[in-house]
Short mmCIF file of C-alpha atoms in Angstrom, two decimals:
data_model
loop_
_atom_site.label_atom_id
_atom_site.label_comp_id
_atom_site.label_asym_id
_atom_site.label_seq_id
_atom_site.Cartn_x
_atom_site.Cartn_y
_atom_site.Cartn_z
CA MET A 91 -24.74 74.38 -108.61
CA ARG A 92 -24.20 77.56 -106.69
CA PRO A 93 -24.48 81.19 -108.73
CA ARG A 94 -19.94 81.77 -109.62
CA ASP A 95 -18.57 85.30 -109.04
CA PRO A 96 -19.75 87.46 -111.72
CA HIS A 97 -16.16 89.29 -110.25
CA GLU A 98 -13.34 85.88 -109.81
CA GLN A 99 -10.22 86.65 -110.61
CA GLY A 100 -8.48 85.06 -112.95
CA ARG A 101 -11.75 83.10 -114.54
CA ALA A 102 -11.39 81.39 -117.96
CA ALA A 103 -12.29 78.78 -120.34
CA SER A 104 -12.07 74.88 -118.31
CA THR A 105 -10.72 72.19 -119.86
CA LEU A 106 -14.69 70.49 -120.25
CA GLU A 107 -15.38 73.58 -122.47
CA LEU A 108 -12.67 73.43 -124.17
CA PHE A 109 -13.62 69.45 -125.37
CA PHE A 110 -17.00 70.59 -125.92
CA ASP A 111 -16.35 73.03 -128.55
CA LEU A 112 -14.80 69.72 -130.32
CA VAL A 113 -17.97 68.43 -131.21
CA PHE A 114 -18.64 72.05 -132.37
CA VAL A 115 -15.98 72.14 -135.17
CA VAL A 116 -17.01 68.63 -136.54
CA ALA A 117 -21.05 70.54 -137.20
CA VAL A 118 -19.67 73.70 -138.61
CA SER A 119 -17.25 72.16 -141.42
CA ILE A 120 -20.10 69.94 -141.58
CA ALA A 121 -22.95 72.53 -142.35
CA SER A 122 -19.76 74.65 -144.48
CA VAL A 123 -19.31 72.04 -147.14
CA GLN A 124 -23.19 71.55 -147.50
CA LEU A 125 -23.47 75.18 -148.08
CA HIS A 126 -20.34 74.55 -150.60
CA HIS A 127 -21.90 72.07 -152.08
CA ALA A 128 -25.46 73.72 -152.37
CA LEU A 129 -23.76 77.37 -153.98
CA ALA A 130 -21.91 75.23 -156.17
CA GLU A 131 -24.78 73.65 -157.76
CA GLY A 132 -26.30 77.13 -158.00
CA HIS A 133 -29.02 76.80 -155.04
CA VAL A 134 -28.53 79.77 -153.92
CA GLY A 135 -31.39 80.95 -151.95
CA GLN A 136 -31.90 77.39 -150.32
CA GLY A 137 -28.78 77.37 -149.61
CA ILE A 138 -28.03 79.34 -147.85
CA LEU A 139 -31.57 79.80 -146.13
CA ASP A 140 -30.60 75.80 -145.19
CA TYR A 141 -27.39 77.16 -143.51
CA ALA A 142 -28.95 79.75 -141.65
CA ILE A 143 -31.14 77.46 -140.03
CA VAL A 144 -29.03 74.94 -139.59
CA PHE A 145 -26.50 77.12 -137.98
CA PHE A 146 -29.56 78.61 -135.86
CA GLY A 147 -29.19 75.75 -134.13
CA ILE A 148 -25.21 75.15 -133.92
CA TRP A 149 -25.13 78.26 -132.02
CA TRP A 150 -27.95 78.50 -130.26
CA ALA A 151 -26.67 75.55 -128.41
CA TRP A 152 -23.37 76.55 -128.12
CA MET A 153 -24.51 79.78 -127.12
CA ASN A 154 -27.30 78.35 -124.06
CA PHE A 155 -24.18 76.16 -122.82
CA SER A 156 -21.62 78.94 -122.51
CA TRP A 157 -23.95 81.47 -120.77
CA PHE A 158 -25.18 78.90 -118.27
CA ALA A 159 -21.35 77.85 -117.71
CA THR A 160 -20.20 81.24 -116.73
CA SER A 161 -23.23 81.31 -114.47
CA PHE A 162 -23.45 77.83 -112.99
CA ASP A 163 -20.24 75.87 -113.77
CA ASN A 164 -19.18 74.04 -110.54
CA ASP A 165 -17.12 70.85 -112.66
CA ASP A 166 -18.59 68.05 -110.59
CA TRP A 167 -19.53 64.81 -112.33
CA LEU A 168 -22.76 65.23 -113.06
CA TYR A 169 -22.27 68.47 -114.77
CA ARG A 170 -19.59 66.55 -116.53
CA VAL A 171 -21.59 63.78 -117.49
CA LEU A 172 -24.52 65.66 -118.67
CA THR A 173 -22.14 67.98 -120.79
CA ILE A 174 -20.66 65.08 -122.45
CA LEU A 175 -24.32 64.37 -122.86
CA GLN A 176 -25.15 67.47 -125.08
CA MET A 177 -21.73 66.50 -126.92
CA GLY A 178 -23.73 63.60 -128.15
CA GLY A 179 -26.59 65.27 -128.98
CA VAL A 180 -24.34 67.91 -130.73
CA LEU A 181 -22.45 65.34 -132.77
CA VAL A 182 -26.80 63.78 -134.03
CA PHE A 183 -27.58 66.75 -135.04
CA ALA A 184 -24.50 67.24 -136.68
CA SER A 185 -25.38 63.81 -138.58
CA GLY A 186 -28.31 65.33 -139.96
CA ILE A 187 -27.18 68.37 -141.44
CA PRO A 188 -26.82 66.72 -145.17
CA ALA A 189 -30.61 65.21 -144.66
CA VAL A 190 -31.34 68.90 -144.69
CA PHE A 191 -29.79 70.69 -148.05
CA GLU A 192 -30.52 67.17 -150.06
CA ARG A 193 -34.32 66.20 -149.07
CA TYR A 194 -35.32 69.06 -147.05
CA ASP A 195 -35.57 66.18 -143.83
CA PHE A 196 -34.96 67.77 -140.18
CA THR A 197 -35.90 64.59 -138.79
CA VAL A 198 -32.05 63.34 -137.50
CA LEU A 199 -31.23 67.31 -136.27
CA ILE A 200 -34.38 67.69 -134.85
CA ILE A 201 -33.63 64.32 -132.52
CA GLY A 202 -29.84 65.13 -131.60
CA TYR A 203 -30.78 69.11 -131.05
CA VAL A 204 -34.12 68.34 -129.21
CA VAL A 205 -31.01 65.67 -126.93
CA MET A 206 -28.57 68.79 -126.93
CA ARG A 207 -31.53 70.71 -125.37
CA LEU A 208 -32.93 68.02 -122.94
CA ALA A 209 -29.53 67.99 -121.26
CA MET A 210 -29.35 71.94 -121.07
CA VAL A 211 -32.40 70.93 -119.01
CA ALA A 212 -31.09 69.22 -116.53
CA GLN A 213 -28.14 71.25 -115.85
CA TRP A 214 -31.22 74.29 -115.36
CA LEU A 215 -33.03 72.11 -113.02
CA ARG A 216 -30.12 71.45 -110.67
CA ALA A 217 -29.86 75.45 -110.47
CA THR A 218 -32.90 76.25 -109.75
CA ARG A 219 -31.80 74.40 -105.52
CA SER A 220 -29.89 77.19 -106.07
CA GLY A 221 -32.82 79.67 -104.59
CA GLY A 222 -33.12 83.38 -105.02
CA VAL A 223 -33.30 85.55 -108.33
CA ALA A 224 -30.30 82.96 -109.65
CA GLY A 225 -32.76 79.80 -109.00
CA ARG A 226 -36.70 81.77 -110.53
CA ALA A 227 -34.41 82.47 -113.81
CA ALA A 228 -33.06 78.40 -113.53
CA TRP A 229 -37.36 78.23 -113.38
CA SER A 230 -38.39 79.87 -116.27
CA TYR A 231 -35.28 77.75 -118.34
CA ALA A 232 -35.86 74.78 -117.52
CA THR A 233 -39.66 75.05 -118.17
CA GLY A 234 -39.54 77.53 -121.19
CA ILE A 235 -36.74 75.03 -123.04
CA ALA A 236 -38.66 71.69 -122.06
CA VAL A 237 -42.57 72.98 -123.42
CA VAL A 238 -40.20 74.74 -126.87
CA GLN A 239 -38.43 70.82 -127.07
CA ALA A 240 -41.52 69.12 -126.90
CA LEU A 241 -42.85 71.18 -129.77
CA TRP A 242 -39.75 71.10 -132.18
CA LEU A 243 -40.94 67.06 -131.32
CA ILE A 244 -44.77 68.27 -132.28
CA THR A 245 -43.16 69.72 -135.74
CA LEU A 246 -42.29 66.64 -137.64
CA LEU A 247 -45.70 66.21 -137.47
CA LEU A 248 -46.36 68.58 -140.02
CA PRO A 249 -46.83 68.87 -143.31
CA SER A 250 -43.85 70.53 -145.59
CA PRO A 251 -45.59 73.64 -145.66
CA ALA A 252 -46.80 73.75 -142.42
CA PHE A 253 -43.52 72.76 -140.96
CA GLN A 254 -41.28 76.01 -142.75
CA ILE A 255 -43.91 78.44 -140.74
CA ALA A 256 -43.36 76.18 -137.49
CA GLN A 257 -40.03 76.60 -137.92
CA VAL A 258 -39.73 80.34 -137.67
CA ILE A 259 -42.78 80.65 -134.45
CA MET A 260 -40.45 78.06 -132.92
CA ILE A 261 -36.66 79.61 -133.66
CA GLY A 262 -38.74 82.88 -132.62
CA ALA A 263 -40.07 80.44 -129.47
CA GLU A 264 -36.25 79.73 -128.59
CA ILE A 265 -35.13 83.05 -128.67
CA ALA A 266 -37.82 84.61 -126.35
CA VAL A 267 -36.90 82.28 -123.54
CA PRO A 268 -33.70 83.85 -122.21
CA ILE A 269 -35.63 87.29 -122.52
CA ILE A 270 -38.76 85.91 -119.85
CA ALA A 271 -36.64 84.02 -117.60
CA GLU A 272 -34.06 86.69 -116.39
CA ARG A 273 -37.31 89.44 -116.18
CA ILE A 274 -38.28 86.85 -114.45
CA GLY A 275 -35.09 86.53 -112.05
CA ASN A 276 -31.24 87.04 -112.98
CA THR A 277 -28.33 84.55 -113.77
CA PRO A 278 -24.90 86.63 -112.78
CA TRP A 279 -22.06 86.39 -115.68
CA HIS A 280 -18.23 86.95 -116.12
CA PRO A 281 -17.90 89.19 -119.13
CA HIS A 282 -14.50 88.00 -119.14
CA HIS A 283 -15.15 84.73 -119.36
CA ILE A 284 -17.51 85.21 -121.55
CA THR A 285 -16.06 87.12 -123.85
CA GLU A 286 -13.28 84.80 -123.91
CA ARG A 287 -16.06 82.13 -124.59
CA TYR A 288 -17.04 84.23 -127.75
CA GLY A 289 -13.92 84.66 -128.66
CA LEU A 290 -12.60 81.20 -128.79
CA PHE A 291 -15.35 79.85 -130.64
CA VAL A 292 -14.49 82.79 -133.72
CA LEU A 293 -11.22 81.10 -133.78
CA ILE A 294 -12.42 77.33 -134.28
CA LEU A 295 -14.84 79.31 -137.28
CA LEU A 296 -11.85 80.75 -138.94
CA GLY A 297 -9.75 77.70 -138.89
CA GLU A 298 -12.17 76.27 -141.37
CA SER A 299 -11.27 79.45 -143.23
CA LEU A 300 -7.34 78.48 -143.13
CA LEU A 301 -8.56 74.88 -143.79
CA GLY A 302 -10.03 76.55 -147.17
CA SER A 303 -6.39 78.18 -147.68
CA ALA A 304 -4.66 74.86 -147.64
CA ASN A 305 -7.53 72.58 -149.94
CA ALA A 306 -6.09 75.55 -152.60
CA ILE A 307 -2.25 74.98 -152.37
CA VAL A 308 -3.84 70.82 -152.18
CA GLU A 309 -5.62 71.35 -154.47
CA ALA A 310 -3.12 73.41 -156.84
CA LEU A 311 0.28 70.69 -156.03
CA GLY A 312 -2.22 68.04 -157.01
CA HIS A 313 -4.72 68.38 -159.70
CA THR A 314 -4.00 71.96 -161.89
CA LYS A 315 -1.72 71.67 -164.24
CA ASP A 316 -0.64 75.82 -163.52
CA PRO A 317 -1.18 75.53 -159.76
CA ALA A 318 0.09 80.29 -159.44
CA PRO A 319 -3.59 80.81 -159.89
CA LEU A 320 -4.08 79.28 -156.52
CA ILE A 321 -0.96 79.44 -154.57
CA SER A 322 -2.22 83.06 -154.51
CA LEU A 323 -5.72 81.77 -154.15
CA ALA A 324 -4.60 80.78 -150.99
CA ALA A 325 -1.84 83.90 -149.51
CA LEU A 326 -4.36 86.50 -150.06
CA THR A 327 -7.13 83.90 -148.17
CA LEU A 328 -4.38 83.63 -145.10
CA ILE A 329 -3.85 87.68 -144.99
CA THR A 330 -7.85 87.53 -144.98
CA THR A 331 -8.82 85.23 -142.19
CA ALA A 332 -5.81 86.85 -140.08
CA SER A 333 -7.71 90.16 -140.45
CA LEU A 334 -10.41 89.37 -139.63
CA TRP A 335 -8.50 88.06 -136.37
CA TRP A 336 -7.07 90.54 -136.11
CA LEU A 337 -9.85 92.64 -136.10
CA TYR A 338 -12.00 90.69 -133.32
CA PHE A 339 -9.60 91.11 -130.84
CA TRP A 340 -8.56 94.21 -131.46
CA PRO A 341 -11.12 95.79 -128.66
CA PRO A 342 -12.17 95.18 -124.93
CA HIS A 343 -15.74 92.79 -125.69
CA HIS A 344 -16.06 92.60 -122.08
CA HIS A 345 -16.97 96.09 -121.93
CA ALA A 346 -19.77 95.38 -124.57
CA ILE A 347 -22.01 93.52 -121.69
CA ARG A 348 -22.44 95.45 -118.76
CA SER A 349 -25.97 95.14 -118.64
CA PHE A 350 -28.90 92.59 -119.61
CA ALA A 351 -29.85 94.91 -122.71
CA SER A 352 -26.17 95.09 -123.82
CA SER A 353 -25.49 91.34 -123.01
CA LEU A 354 -28.34 90.20 -125.14
CA ALA A 355 -27.60 92.43 -128.20
CA TYR A 356 -23.96 91.16 -127.85
CA GLY A 357 -25.34 87.65 -127.58
CA TYR A 358 -27.38 87.45 -129.97
CA GLY A 359 -25.76 90.18 -132.73
CA HIS A 360 -23.24 87.51 -132.59
CA TYR A 361 -25.15 85.29 -134.33
CA LEU A 362 -24.08 86.76 -138.16
CA ILE A 363 -20.64 87.50 -137.26
CA PHE A 364 -20.14 83.25 -136.71
CA ALA A 365 -22.83 82.74 -138.76
CA ALA A 366 -20.40 84.39 -141.56
CA ALA A 367 -17.26 83.43 -140.58
CA GLY A 368 -18.74 79.87 -140.87
CA ALA A 369 -19.78 80.40 -144.70
CA LEU A 370 -16.28 82.55 -145.59
CA SER A 371 -14.98 78.74 -145.54
CA ALA A 372 -17.56 77.93 -148.58
CA GLY A 373 -16.98 81.18 -149.76
CA ILE A 374 -13.12 79.66 -150.39
CA GLU A 375 -13.51 76.34 -151.44
CA ILE A 376 -16.52 78.32 -154.17
CA GLU A 377 -13.29 79.70 -155.76
CA ILE A 378 -11.04 77.12 -155.65
CA GLY A 379 -13.09 74.90 -158.00
CA VAL A 380 -13.68 78.50 -160.25
CA LEU A 381 -9.96 78.54 -160.36
CA ALA A 382 -9.78 74.94 -160.91
CA GLY A 383 -11.81 74.65 -163.75
CA HIS A 384 -14.88 72.87 -162.15
CA GLY A 385 -16.57 75.39 -160.54
CA GLU A 386 -20.15 75.75 -161.99
CA LEU A 387 -21.34 79.26 -160.87
CA HIS A 388 -20.33 82.50 -162.77
CA PRO A 389 -16.52 84.40 -161.33
CA PRO A 390 -18.51 87.88 -160.29
CA LEU A 391 -21.67 85.60 -157.95
CA ALA A 392 -18.55 82.81 -156.57
CA SER A 393 -16.55 86.33 -155.56
CA PHE A 394 -19.95 87.01 -153.37
CA ALA A 395 -19.74 83.31 -152.05
CA TYR A 396 -16.80 85.35 -149.93
CA THR A 397 -17.58 89.22 -150.13
CA VAL A 398 -20.74 88.89 -148.58
CA PRO A 399 -19.67 87.09 -145.24
CA VAL A 400 -16.26 89.03 -144.77
CA ALA A 401 -18.54 92.40 -145.19
CA VAL A 402 -20.96 90.78 -142.28
CA PHE A 403 -18.15 89.40 -139.99
CA VAL A 404 -16.42 93.14 -140.44
CA ILE A 405 -19.60 95.18 -139.84
CA GLY A 406 -21.21 93.29 -136.97
CA VAL A 407 -18.11 93.51 -135.00
CA TRP A 408 -17.79 96.54 -135.49
CA ALA A 409 -21.45 97.50 -134.37
CA LEU A 410 -21.41 94.66 -131.44
CA ALA A 411 -17.90 95.42 -130.34
CA ILE A 412 -15.98 98.73 -132.41
CA ARG A 413 -18.09 101.11 -132.01
CA PRO A 414 -17.89 102.34 -128.51
CA HIS A 415 -13.81 102.12 -128.24
CA GLY A 416 -13.05 103.87 -132.08
CA ASP A 417 -12.39 107.88 -132.30
CA ILE A 418 -13.18 108.90 -136.01
CA TRP A 419 -10.98 106.80 -137.42
CA VAL A 420 -11.40 104.05 -136.66
CA ASN A 421 -14.90 104.18 -136.52
CA VAL A 422 -15.05 105.26 -140.98
CA ALA A 423 -12.54 102.85 -141.79
CA VAL A 424 -13.73 99.36 -140.41
CA PRO A 425 -17.44 100.24 -141.59
CA LEU A 426 -16.40 101.77 -144.83
CA ALA A 427 -14.10 98.23 -145.43
CA GLY A 428 -16.76 96.46 -144.84
CA LEU A 429 -18.53 97.91 -147.42
CA ALA A 430 -15.91 97.99 -149.76
CA VAL A 431 -14.84 93.67 -149.88
CA LEU A 432 -18.04 94.03 -151.76
CA ILE A 433 -16.95 95.86 -154.95
CA ASP A 434 -14.07 93.11 -155.15
CA PRO A 435 -15.97 90.96 -157.52
CA VAL A 436 -15.65 93.43 -159.96
CA ILE A 437 -12.26 92.71 -160.88
CA PRO A 438 -11.03 89.18 -161.96
CA ILE A 439 -8.39 88.37 -159.10
CA PRO A 440 -10.39 86.47 -156.15
CA PHE A 441 -9.53 87.85 -153.22
CA ALA A 442 -6.72 90.06 -154.22
CA LEU A 443 -8.93 93.76 -153.87
CA THR A 444 -10.33 91.81 -150.06
CA SER A 445 -7.08 91.29 -148.85
CA VAL A 446 -5.58 94.68 -149.70
CA ILE A 447 -8.38 96.42 -148.20
CA LEU A 448 -8.94 94.65 -145.30
CA ALA A 449 -5.04 95.25 -144.52
CA LEU A 450 -5.73 99.17 -144.88
CA MET A 451 -8.37 98.50 -142.46
CA ILE A 452 -5.41 97.19 -139.94
CA ALA A 453 -3.56 100.10 -140.61
CA VAL A 454 -5.99 102.09 -139.49
CA LEU A 455 -6.61 99.85 -136.06
CA VAL A 456 -2.96 99.69 -135.37
CA TRP A 457 -2.39 103.52 -135.79
CA ARG A 458 -5.33 104.22 -133.63
CA ARG A 459 -5.09 101.92 -130.25
CA PRO A 460 -8.95 101.11 -128.68
CA GLN A 461 -10.02 103.84 -126.85
CA ARG A 462 -10.49 101.76 -123.30
CA ARG A 463 -12.15 102.54 -120.14
CA LEU A 464 -11.17 101.77 -116.88
CA GLU A 465 -11.92 98.96 -115.64
#
């Protein structure tokens, strides 16, 4: 495996990468459903914590593969087979998510995680043969990931209190591997390709919110005497989701990863953006339950289930990608909108104020074009 040219013309996501993303649709959907159930049952704190841990596994596995692919994807038969093996690990991981929320049992989830990460080790070992700085980085990645996976398996033997502490340490170890590897060597990345991959994952996550909008219509037509509130919720959800899409794709993202430090901030910072987008669908389902009369959360608390993810998404996108390219109007309007949606729970109509605030934010973005730098 030789490093790919980071300035390659016309580089875009491959069909294998798009196929790979499909298994993450499954994992994200299951995680979102489990978060919805936890919130609906009143387990707010534990539900959010479990979701944060589970989503880390989803995000980290997807991100590591995407950055490897932008550097070394050669699309030969072995690369395809190892990628499909990773997909199998993701499906095992996804099947273990309910046990985490229901019994705090991480056994199946960690086994699936280790399977997909060891497949990633095999990919990095192939890349070591390229030699040079990229080869040194590949050796560091392969060694670091393999050691961390062995430690993950050992954590399964620990009692619950020690396991919880070990989780934090292990997540820190996972995050440290790329930092150490890139300081030992260096892997090339294609700015347009990698930011396209991030954009495609955002579309997957926002698709979960559109599913929530459709579920509101289904609930309205089949299970309620007065469908108007749920139909309104579906329309407002569509406006909100479309606004988040518009916001994310407004700036030129590829300018955000020009250096190692900036690519690190961009890559790691997207955890909050991705997790918020995935959690938004759970908030929508909570509101559907409230309007349909079978939600257990009180309406103000239920409203925070969608306003908090929206706020995190908006402020996260602004901080990572919009701030350097927006003028004073944009750099005031966007973070202000992210904070303003948090007051939505004070009114009794779900999503109404959020939709208006986000629509006004988009009007500012339409008025003020991004300040694009020369390529």
